[in-house]
Every structure is written in C-alpha cells, then in structure tokens.
mmCIF file of C-alpha atoms in Angstrom:
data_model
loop_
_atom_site.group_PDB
_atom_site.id
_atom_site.type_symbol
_atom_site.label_atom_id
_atom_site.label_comp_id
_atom_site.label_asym_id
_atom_site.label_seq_id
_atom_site.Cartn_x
_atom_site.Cartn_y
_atom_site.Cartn_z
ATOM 1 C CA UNK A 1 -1.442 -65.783 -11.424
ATOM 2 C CA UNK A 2 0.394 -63.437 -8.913
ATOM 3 C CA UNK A 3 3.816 -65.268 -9.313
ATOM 4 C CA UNK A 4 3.580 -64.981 -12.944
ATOM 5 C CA UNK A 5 2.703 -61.146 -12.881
ATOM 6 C CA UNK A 6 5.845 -60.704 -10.068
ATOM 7 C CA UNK A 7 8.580 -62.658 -12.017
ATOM 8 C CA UNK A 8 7.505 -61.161 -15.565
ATOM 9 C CA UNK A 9 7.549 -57.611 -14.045
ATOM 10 C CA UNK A 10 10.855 -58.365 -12.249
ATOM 11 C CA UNK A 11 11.798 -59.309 -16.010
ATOM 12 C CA UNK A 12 10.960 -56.468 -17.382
ATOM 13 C CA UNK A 13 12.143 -54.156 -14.623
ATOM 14 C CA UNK A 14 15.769 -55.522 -15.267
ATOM 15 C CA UNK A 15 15.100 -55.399 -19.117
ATOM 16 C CA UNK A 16 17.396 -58.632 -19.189
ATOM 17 C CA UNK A 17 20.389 -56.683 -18.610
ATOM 18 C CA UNK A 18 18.584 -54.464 -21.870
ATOM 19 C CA UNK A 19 21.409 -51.503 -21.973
ATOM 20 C CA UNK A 20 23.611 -54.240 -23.442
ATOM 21 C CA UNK A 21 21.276 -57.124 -25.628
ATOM 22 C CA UNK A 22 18.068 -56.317 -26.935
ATOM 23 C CA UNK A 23 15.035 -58.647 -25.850
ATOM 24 C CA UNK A 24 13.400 -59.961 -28.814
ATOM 25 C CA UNK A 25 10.559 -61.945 -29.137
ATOM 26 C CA UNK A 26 10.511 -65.433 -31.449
ATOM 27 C CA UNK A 27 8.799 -62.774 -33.968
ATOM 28 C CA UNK A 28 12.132 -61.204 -34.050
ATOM 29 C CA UNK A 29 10.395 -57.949 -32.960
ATOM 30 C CA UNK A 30 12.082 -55.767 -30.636
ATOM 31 C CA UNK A 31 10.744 -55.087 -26.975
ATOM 32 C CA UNK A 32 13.821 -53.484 -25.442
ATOM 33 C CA UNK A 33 16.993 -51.938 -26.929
ATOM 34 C CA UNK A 34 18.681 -48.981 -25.012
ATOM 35 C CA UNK A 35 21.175 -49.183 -27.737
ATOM 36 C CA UNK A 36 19.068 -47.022 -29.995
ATOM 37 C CA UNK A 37 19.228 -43.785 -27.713
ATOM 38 C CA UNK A 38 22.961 -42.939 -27.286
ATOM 39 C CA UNK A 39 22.418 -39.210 -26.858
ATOM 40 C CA UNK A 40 20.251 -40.336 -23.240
ATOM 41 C CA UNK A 41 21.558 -42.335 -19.997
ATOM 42 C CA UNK A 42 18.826 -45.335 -20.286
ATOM 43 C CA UNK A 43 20.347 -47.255 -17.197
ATOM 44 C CA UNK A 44 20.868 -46.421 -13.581
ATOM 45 C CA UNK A 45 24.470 -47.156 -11.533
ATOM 46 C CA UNK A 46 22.085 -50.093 -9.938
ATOM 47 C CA UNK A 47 21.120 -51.765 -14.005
ATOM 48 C CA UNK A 48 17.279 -50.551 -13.584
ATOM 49 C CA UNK A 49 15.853 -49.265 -16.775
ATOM 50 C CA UNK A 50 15.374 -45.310 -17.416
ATOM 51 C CA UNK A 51 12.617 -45.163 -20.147
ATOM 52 C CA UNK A 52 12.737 -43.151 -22.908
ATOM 53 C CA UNK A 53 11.172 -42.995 -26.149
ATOM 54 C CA UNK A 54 12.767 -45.437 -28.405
ATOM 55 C CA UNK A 55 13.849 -47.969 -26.126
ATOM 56 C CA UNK A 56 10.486 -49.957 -26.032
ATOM 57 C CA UNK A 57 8.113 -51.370 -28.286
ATOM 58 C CA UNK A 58 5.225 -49.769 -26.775
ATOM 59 C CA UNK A 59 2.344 -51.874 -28.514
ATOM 60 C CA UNK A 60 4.214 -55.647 -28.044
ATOM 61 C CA UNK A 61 4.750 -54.791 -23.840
ATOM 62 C CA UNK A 62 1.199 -53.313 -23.611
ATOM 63 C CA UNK A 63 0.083 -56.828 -25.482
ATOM 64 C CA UNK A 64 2.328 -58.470 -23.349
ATOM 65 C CA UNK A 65 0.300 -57.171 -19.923
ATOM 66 C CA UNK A 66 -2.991 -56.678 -21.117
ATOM 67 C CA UNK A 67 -3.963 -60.416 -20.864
ATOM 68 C CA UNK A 68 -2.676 -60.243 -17.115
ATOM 69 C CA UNK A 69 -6.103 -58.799 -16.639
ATOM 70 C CA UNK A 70 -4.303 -56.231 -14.344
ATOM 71 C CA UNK A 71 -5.802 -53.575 -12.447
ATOM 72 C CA UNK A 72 -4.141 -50.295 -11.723
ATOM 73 C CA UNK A 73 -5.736 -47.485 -9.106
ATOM 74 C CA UNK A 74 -4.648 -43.837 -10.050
ATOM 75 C CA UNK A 75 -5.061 -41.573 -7.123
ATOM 76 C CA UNK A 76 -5.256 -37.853 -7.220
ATOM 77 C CA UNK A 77 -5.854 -35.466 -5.075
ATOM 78 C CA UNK A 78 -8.135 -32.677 -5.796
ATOM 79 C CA UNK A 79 -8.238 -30.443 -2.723
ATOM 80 C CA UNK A 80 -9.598 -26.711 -2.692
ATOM 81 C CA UNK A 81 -9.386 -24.801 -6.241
ATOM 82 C CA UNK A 82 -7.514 -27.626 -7.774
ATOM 83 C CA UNK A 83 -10.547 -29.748 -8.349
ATOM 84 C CA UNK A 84 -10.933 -27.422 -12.112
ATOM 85 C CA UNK A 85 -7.961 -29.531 -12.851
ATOM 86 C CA UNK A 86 -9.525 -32.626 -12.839
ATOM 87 C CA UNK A 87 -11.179 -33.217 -15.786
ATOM 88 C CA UNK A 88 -8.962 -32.209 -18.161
ATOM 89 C CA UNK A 89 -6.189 -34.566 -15.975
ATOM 90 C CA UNK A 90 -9.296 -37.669 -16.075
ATOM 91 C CA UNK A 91 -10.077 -36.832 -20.248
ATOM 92 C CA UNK A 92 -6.624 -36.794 -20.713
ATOM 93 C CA UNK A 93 -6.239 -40.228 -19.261
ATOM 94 C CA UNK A 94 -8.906 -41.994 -21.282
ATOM 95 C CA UNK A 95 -6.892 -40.804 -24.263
ATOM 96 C CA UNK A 96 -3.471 -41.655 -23.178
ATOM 97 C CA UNK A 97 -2.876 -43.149 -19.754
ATOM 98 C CA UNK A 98 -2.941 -47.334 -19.582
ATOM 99 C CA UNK A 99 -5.245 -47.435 -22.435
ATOM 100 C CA UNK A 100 -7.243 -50.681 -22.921
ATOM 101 C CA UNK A 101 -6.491 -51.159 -18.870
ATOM 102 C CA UNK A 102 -8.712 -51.983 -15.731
ATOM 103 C CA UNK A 103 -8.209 -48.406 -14.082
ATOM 104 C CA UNK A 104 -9.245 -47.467 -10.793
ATOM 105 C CA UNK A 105 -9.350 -43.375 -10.273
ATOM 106 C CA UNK A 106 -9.253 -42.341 -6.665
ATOM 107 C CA UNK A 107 -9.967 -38.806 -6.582
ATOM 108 C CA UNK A 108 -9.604 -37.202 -2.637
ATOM 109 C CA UNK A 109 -11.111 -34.007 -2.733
ATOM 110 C CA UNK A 110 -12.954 -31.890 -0.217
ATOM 111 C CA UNK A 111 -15.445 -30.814 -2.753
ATOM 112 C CA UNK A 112 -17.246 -33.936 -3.943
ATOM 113 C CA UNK A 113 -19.865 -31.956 -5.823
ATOM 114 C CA UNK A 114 -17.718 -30.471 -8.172
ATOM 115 C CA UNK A 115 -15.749 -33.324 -9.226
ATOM 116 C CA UNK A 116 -17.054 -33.261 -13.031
ATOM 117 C CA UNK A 117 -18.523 -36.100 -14.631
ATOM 118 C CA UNK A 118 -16.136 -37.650 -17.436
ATOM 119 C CA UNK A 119 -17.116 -40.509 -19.777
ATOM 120 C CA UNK A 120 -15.145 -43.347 -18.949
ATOM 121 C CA UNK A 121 -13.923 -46.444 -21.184
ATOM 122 C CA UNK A 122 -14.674 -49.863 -20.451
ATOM 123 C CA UNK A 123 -13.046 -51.345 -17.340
ATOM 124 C CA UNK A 124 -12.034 -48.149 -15.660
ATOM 125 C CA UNK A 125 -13.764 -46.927 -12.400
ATOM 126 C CA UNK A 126 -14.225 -43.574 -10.317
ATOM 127 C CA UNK A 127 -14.516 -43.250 -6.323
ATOM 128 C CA UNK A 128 -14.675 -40.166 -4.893
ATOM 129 C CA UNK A 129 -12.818 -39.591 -0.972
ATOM 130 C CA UNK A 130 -13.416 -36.755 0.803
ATOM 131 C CA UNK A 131 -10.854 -35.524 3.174
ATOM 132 C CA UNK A 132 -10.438 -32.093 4.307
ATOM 133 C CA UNK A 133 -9.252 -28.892 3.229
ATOM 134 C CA UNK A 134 -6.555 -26.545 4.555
ATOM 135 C CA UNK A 135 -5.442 -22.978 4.758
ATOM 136 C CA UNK A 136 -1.943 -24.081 3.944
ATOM 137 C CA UNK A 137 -0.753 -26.074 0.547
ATOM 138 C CA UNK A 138 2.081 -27.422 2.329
ATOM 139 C CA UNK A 139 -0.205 -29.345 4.657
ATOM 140 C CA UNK A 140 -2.146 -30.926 2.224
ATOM 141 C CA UNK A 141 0.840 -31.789 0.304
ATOM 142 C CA UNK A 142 2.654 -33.423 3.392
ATOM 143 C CA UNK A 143 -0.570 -35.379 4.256
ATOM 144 C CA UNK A 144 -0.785 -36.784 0.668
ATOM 145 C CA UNK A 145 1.375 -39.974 2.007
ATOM 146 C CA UNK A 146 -0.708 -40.739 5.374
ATOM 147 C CA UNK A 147 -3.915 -40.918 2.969
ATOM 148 C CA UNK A 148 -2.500 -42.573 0.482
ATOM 149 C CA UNK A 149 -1.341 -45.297 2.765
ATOM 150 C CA UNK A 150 -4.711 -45.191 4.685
ATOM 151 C CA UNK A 151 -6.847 -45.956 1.627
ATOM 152 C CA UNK A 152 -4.167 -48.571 0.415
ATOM 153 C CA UNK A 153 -4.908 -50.525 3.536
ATOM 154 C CA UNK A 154 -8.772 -49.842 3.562
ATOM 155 C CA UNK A 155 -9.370 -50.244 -0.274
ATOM 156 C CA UNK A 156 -6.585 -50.440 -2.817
ATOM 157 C CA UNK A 157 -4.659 -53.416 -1.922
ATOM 158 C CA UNK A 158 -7.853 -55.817 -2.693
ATOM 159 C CA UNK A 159 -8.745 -54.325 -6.156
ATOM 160 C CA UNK A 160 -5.462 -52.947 -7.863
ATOM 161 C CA UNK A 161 -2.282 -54.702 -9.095
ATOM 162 C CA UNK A 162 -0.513 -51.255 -9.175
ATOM 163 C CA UNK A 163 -0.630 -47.852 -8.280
ATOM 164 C CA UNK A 164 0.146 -44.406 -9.451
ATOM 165 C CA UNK A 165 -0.177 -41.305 -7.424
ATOM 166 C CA UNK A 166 -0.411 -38.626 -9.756
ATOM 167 C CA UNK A 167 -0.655 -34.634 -9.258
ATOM 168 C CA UNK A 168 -4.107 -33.322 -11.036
ATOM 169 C CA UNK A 169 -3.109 -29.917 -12.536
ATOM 170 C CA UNK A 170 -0.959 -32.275 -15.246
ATOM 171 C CA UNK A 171 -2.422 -33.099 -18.389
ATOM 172 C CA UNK A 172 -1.327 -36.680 -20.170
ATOM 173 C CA UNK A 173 -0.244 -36.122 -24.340
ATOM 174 C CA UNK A 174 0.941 -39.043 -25.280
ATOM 175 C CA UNK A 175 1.127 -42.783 -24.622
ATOM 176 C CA UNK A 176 1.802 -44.014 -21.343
ATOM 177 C CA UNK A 177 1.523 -47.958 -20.789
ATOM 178 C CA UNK A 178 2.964 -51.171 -19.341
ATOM 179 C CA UNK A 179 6.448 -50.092 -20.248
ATOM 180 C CA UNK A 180 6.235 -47.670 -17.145
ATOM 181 C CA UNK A 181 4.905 -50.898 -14.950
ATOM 182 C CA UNK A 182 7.344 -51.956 -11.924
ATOM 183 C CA UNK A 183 8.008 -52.815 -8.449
ATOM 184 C CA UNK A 184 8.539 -49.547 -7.613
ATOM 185 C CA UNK A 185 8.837 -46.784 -9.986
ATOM 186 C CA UNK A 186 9.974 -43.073 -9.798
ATOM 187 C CA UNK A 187 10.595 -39.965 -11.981
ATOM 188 C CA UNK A 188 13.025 -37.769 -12.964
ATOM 189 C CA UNK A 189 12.178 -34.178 -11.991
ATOM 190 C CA UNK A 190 12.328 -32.355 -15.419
ATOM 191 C CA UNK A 191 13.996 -29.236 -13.608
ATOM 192 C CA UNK A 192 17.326 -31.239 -12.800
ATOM 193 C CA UNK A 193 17.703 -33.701 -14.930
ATOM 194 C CA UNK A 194 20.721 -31.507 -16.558
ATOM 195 C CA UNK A 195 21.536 -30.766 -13.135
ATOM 196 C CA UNK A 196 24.715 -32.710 -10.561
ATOM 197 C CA UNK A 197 23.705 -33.257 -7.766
ATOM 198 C CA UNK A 198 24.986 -30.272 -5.671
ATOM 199 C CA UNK A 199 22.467 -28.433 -6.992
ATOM 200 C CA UNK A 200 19.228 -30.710 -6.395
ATOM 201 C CA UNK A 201 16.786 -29.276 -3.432
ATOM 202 C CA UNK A 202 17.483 -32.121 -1.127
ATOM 203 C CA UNK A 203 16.887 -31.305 2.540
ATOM 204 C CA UNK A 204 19.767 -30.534 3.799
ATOM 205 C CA UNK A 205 19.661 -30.171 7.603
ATOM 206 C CA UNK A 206 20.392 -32.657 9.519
ATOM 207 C CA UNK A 207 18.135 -32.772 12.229
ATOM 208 C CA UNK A 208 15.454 -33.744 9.498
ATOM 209 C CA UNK A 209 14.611 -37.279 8.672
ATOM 210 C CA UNK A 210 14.797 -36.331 5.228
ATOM 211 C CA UNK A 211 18.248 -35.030 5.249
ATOM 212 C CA UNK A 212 20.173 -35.924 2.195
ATOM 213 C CA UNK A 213 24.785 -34.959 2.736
ATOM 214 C CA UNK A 214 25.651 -32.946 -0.625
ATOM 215 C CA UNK A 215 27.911 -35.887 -1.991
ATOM 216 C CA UNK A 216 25.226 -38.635 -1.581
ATOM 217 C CA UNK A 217 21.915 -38.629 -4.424
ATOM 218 C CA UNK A 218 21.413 -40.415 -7.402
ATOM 219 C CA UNK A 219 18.510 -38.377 -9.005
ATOM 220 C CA UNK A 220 16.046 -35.855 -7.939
ATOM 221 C CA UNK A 221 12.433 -37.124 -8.232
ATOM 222 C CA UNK A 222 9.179 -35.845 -9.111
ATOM 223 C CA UNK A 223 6.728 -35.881 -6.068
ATOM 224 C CA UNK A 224 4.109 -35.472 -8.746
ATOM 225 C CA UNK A 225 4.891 -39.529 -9.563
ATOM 226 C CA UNK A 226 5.019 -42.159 -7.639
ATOM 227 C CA UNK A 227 4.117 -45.827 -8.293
ATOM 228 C CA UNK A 228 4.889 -49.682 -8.615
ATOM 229 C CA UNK A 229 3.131 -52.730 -6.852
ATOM 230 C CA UNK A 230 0.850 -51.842 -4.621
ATOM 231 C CA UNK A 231 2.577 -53.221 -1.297
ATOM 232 C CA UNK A 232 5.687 -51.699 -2.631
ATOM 233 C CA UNK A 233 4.280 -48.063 -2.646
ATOM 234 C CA UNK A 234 2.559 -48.781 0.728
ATOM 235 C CA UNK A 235 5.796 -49.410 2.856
ATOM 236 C CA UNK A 236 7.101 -46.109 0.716
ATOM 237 C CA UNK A 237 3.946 -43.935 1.858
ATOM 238 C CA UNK A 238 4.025 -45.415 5.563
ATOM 239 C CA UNK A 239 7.760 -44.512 6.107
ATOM 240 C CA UNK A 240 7.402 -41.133 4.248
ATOM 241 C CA UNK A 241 4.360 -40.009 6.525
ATOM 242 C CA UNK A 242 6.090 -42.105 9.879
ATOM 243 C CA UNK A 243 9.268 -39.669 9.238
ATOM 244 C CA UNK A 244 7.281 -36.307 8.667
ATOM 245 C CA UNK A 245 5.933 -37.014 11.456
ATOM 246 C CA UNK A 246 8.978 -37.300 13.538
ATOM 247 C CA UNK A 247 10.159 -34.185 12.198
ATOM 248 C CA UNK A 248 6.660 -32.451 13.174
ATOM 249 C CA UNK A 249 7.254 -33.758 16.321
ATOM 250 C CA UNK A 250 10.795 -31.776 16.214
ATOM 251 C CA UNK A 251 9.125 -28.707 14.606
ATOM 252 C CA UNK A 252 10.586 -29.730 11.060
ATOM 253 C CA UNK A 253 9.085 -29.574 7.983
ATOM 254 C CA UNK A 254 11.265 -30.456 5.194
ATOM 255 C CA UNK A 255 12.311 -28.204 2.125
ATOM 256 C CA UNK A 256 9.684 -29.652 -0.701
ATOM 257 C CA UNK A 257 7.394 -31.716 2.297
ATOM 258 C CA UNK A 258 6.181 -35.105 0.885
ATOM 259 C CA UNK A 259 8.878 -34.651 -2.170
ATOM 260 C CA UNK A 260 11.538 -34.345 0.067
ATOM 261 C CA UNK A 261 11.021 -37.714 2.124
ATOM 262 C CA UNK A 262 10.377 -39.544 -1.259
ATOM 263 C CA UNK A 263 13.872 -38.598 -2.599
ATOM 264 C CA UNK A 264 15.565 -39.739 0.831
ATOM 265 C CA UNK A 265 13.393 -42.970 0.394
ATOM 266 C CA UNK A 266 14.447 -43.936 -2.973
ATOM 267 C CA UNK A 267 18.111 -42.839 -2.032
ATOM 268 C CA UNK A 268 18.551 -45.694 0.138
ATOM 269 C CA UNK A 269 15.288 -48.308 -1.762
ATOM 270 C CA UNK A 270 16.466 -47.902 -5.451
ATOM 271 C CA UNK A 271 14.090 -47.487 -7.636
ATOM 272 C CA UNK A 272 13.596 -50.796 -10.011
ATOM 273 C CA UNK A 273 12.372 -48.310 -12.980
ATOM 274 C CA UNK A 274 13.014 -44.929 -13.237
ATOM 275 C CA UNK A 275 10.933 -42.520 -15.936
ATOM 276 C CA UNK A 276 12.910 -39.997 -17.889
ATOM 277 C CA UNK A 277 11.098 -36.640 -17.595
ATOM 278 C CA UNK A 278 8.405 -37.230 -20.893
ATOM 279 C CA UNK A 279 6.424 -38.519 -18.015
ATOM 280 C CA UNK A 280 6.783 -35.593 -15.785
ATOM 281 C CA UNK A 281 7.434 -32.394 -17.814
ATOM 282 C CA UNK A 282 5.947 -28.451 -17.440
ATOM 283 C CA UNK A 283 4.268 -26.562 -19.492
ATOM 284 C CA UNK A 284 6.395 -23.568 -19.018
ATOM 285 C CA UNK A 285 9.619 -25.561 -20.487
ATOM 286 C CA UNK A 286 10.430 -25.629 -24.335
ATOM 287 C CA UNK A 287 10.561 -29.285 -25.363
ATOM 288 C CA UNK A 288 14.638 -30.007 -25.303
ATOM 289 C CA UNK A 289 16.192 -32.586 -28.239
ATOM 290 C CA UNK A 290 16.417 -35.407 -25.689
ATOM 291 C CA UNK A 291 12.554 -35.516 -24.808
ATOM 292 C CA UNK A 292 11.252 -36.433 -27.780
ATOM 293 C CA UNK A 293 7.884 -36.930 -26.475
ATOM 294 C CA UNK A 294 5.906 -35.409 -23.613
ATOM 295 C CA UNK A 295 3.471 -37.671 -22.241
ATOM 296 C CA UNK A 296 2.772 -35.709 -18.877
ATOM 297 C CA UNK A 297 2.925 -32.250 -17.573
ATOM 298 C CA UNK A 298 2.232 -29.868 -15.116
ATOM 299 C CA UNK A 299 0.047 -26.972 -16.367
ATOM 300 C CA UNK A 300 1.136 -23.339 -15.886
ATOM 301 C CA UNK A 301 -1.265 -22.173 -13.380
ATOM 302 C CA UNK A 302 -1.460 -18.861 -11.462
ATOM 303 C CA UNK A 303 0.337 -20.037 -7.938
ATOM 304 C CA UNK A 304 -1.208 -17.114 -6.225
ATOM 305 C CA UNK A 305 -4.536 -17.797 -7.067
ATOM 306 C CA UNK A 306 -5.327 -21.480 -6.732
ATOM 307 C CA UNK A 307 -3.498 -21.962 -3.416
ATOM 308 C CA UNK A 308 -4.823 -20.824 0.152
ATOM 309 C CA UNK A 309 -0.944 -19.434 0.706
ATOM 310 C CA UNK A 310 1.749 -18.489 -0.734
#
C-alpha cells in the first residue's frame, strides 16, 4: 500500500542511522554499511545517505522494492539536435537503469518523428510530448521545470510512484536501482565535488531568487538529476519555474538557469538522499580512485554544433 511504500522509503532514506550500524537482514546479509568506504563522505551534516559503491547491497534493496510493484516515469527532454541522443540514453536504460522495473519514459521533444524506435523490456512504457523549440538553449533549459510540473499534474502523478528527470546526451554504464529511490533525491555535480564551496557557480546576485551568500551551500547539484516521490519533485519544479519567473519579470536570468534555482531549492529543502557523482559523471573526466563505478554520464558533444547558440 502507499503507507507501506512511504515509511519503508523514509527507512531507507535515513539508512537507520547507516553511517554508524549496518542494517542487516535476519539472513545476516548486509543492505547498508557506510563503514566500508572510509576514503568517501557517505553522510550529509543533516544524516541523509550519500551513495556510493560499496555501501549497498544492490541486489537485496532492488528485491526489497521490486514486489512494491512500483512505477517510476523518466522524463527527458529531447529538443532540437539533441533528439540523436536519445536512443543511445533509452538502450542504455534497458541495460542498466531500474532494471526489472515498471518504467514510464516521457520523452518532450519538438521532433516526434525522429524519436527512434527502441525495444523495450517488459513493464516499461514510451509517450512522446511535443513542446516547442527555441533559438536559445538557455530557454529550453529554464522551461524544463514549468513542463515538468505541467505534465506531473496532467499525467504523471496517476501512473508513477517516482520520478527522475534526466538529461538525454548521458549514457547509463552500470547499475542504477532502488538504492537511488527517495523522497527527494539530488546529485553531486562531478565538477565540484573536490571543490569548497566558494568556488561552486551559485548565483550570486542578490536581486535573483536564486541567490545563494558565499558562506551558505552544502553541495553543488547536477541539474542533469533530479528525482524522488512524485509530489515531492512537483512542489520542487513549481517553485523553481514560480521563481524564474519572478526574476524574468525583473529581467534576471540566473547563472546556470533551471540548475541554479534547484541548488537554492535544496539549500533550504535538504535533500533526503544525495548521489555521489557515479550517477552523474562526463565523459571528458578520467575516472578518479573514489568513483569506482560510473553509472551515468554526459557525452562529449560538440557545444557549437548541437545548440541553436552559443
């Protein structure tokens, strides 16, 4: 039922306090222990989890969820040349991404005819949403959280559980399951996770409603990930979108657009998970000791050439 899938989610968001005891089953086999990865920060200042390879048992939590009968929707937006992304981002997924999961793709593109056709497993579902195109990559990317929110309201919140809103020119490599399942869940930018937090690209003028002071900041997130229950990344979307809009209003538009309003969001609405950056990583970057698996990453891409400006 809907209680039981809130209060063992809020269970496994906490990890039972995980950093310190390790959750075991009557089996005596492991789920949690954030005690194996010492050379990693696997909590946040507020106790939610940051997941890393080897601190789950990623076959006993999908087993755990999988009789749940959840449903999560996946949207992605494939607007303008990035629709050649998308089937190596939807192949990728039957491979890697909630595997043996009801799955509900949402692709918004403004080319509906060239969205490919992809073989998909058993209990996983394509709709295609057309919305329109732009001349300018910064528009589409602010209006990513009005649609989002929009088709939440008309669609999404009667046939999915959960929700992740994922960037198509990324590629999944690995396993990526119920361990990454929350209320609401974020991810660690993999360009400043080595970084304090002077030198994350917060906005930082104040007349913007994303404005973030240069000693406040807890981590810099990945636009290219959001997700958690479906409500939960609703209100997220609908105050992102309600605040650029304010600052369009002012003639503002923040630093990083849509990315910048999600890390003033989750600034002051903590995260209850947080993903180390194997679920957000870049093609470009060498594979450092502490990632010791990419699951997701951005592909190197010509900038120039896929979007209308530069």
């Amino acid at each position: 039922c809907s209680s039981c899938k809130s209060t063992l989610s809020s269970l496994y968001d906490l990890h039972c306090v995980c950093f310190l005891l390790t959750i075991t089953t009557q089996s005596g086999r492991s789920l949690f222990c954030f005690c194996r990865r010492t050379d990693v920060v696997a909590v946040t200042p507020w106790l939610a989890p940051i997941v890393w390879e080897g601190t789950f048992d990623p076959v006993l939590i999908d087993n755990i969820y999988k009789p749940m009968n959840l449903t999560i929707a996946t949207t992605v937006f494939a607007v303008g040349k990035y629709v050649r992304f998308l089937q190596d981002f939807l192949e990728t997924a039957e491979k890697h991404f909630m595997v043996g999961f009801n799955v509900r793709y949402c692709v918004f593109t403004d080319r509906p005819h060239d969205v490919p056709s992809v073989n998909l497993n058993q209990g996983r579902h394509l709709s295609v949403i057309q919305v329109p195109g732009s001349n300018r990559w910064q528009e589409i990317s602010a209006r990513r959280m009005e649609i989002i929110q929009t088709t939440i309201e008309h669609q999404i919140r009667r046939e999915a559980d959960y929700i992740f809103c994922l960037d198509v020119d990324s590629k999944f490599h690995a396993h990526w399951g119920a361990e990454s399942l929350g209320r609401l869940v974020a991810v660690i930018h993999p360009g400043y996770y080595e970084q304090t937090r002077d030198r994350f690209p917060y906005e930082r003028r104040p007349a913007s409603t994303a404005y973030i002071p240069m000693d406040e900041g807890d981590y810099y997130y990945g636009g290219a990930m959001i997700g958690g229950f479906v409500e939960d990344v609703y209100t997220l979307t609908k105050v992102c979108r309600n605040k650029f809009e304010e600052d369009a209003g002012n003639s503002l538009e923040a630093a990083w657009q849509e990315e910048s309003h999600l890390n003033r969001y989750l600034l002051y609405n903590k995260p209850s998970k947080v993903l180390s950056p194997e679920y957000l990583w870049q093609d470009f970057k060498a594979k450092t000791k502490e990632v010791k698996v990419i699951r997701f990453s951005g592909v190197i891409k010509n900038y120039a050439e896929v979007r209308p400006n530069v």
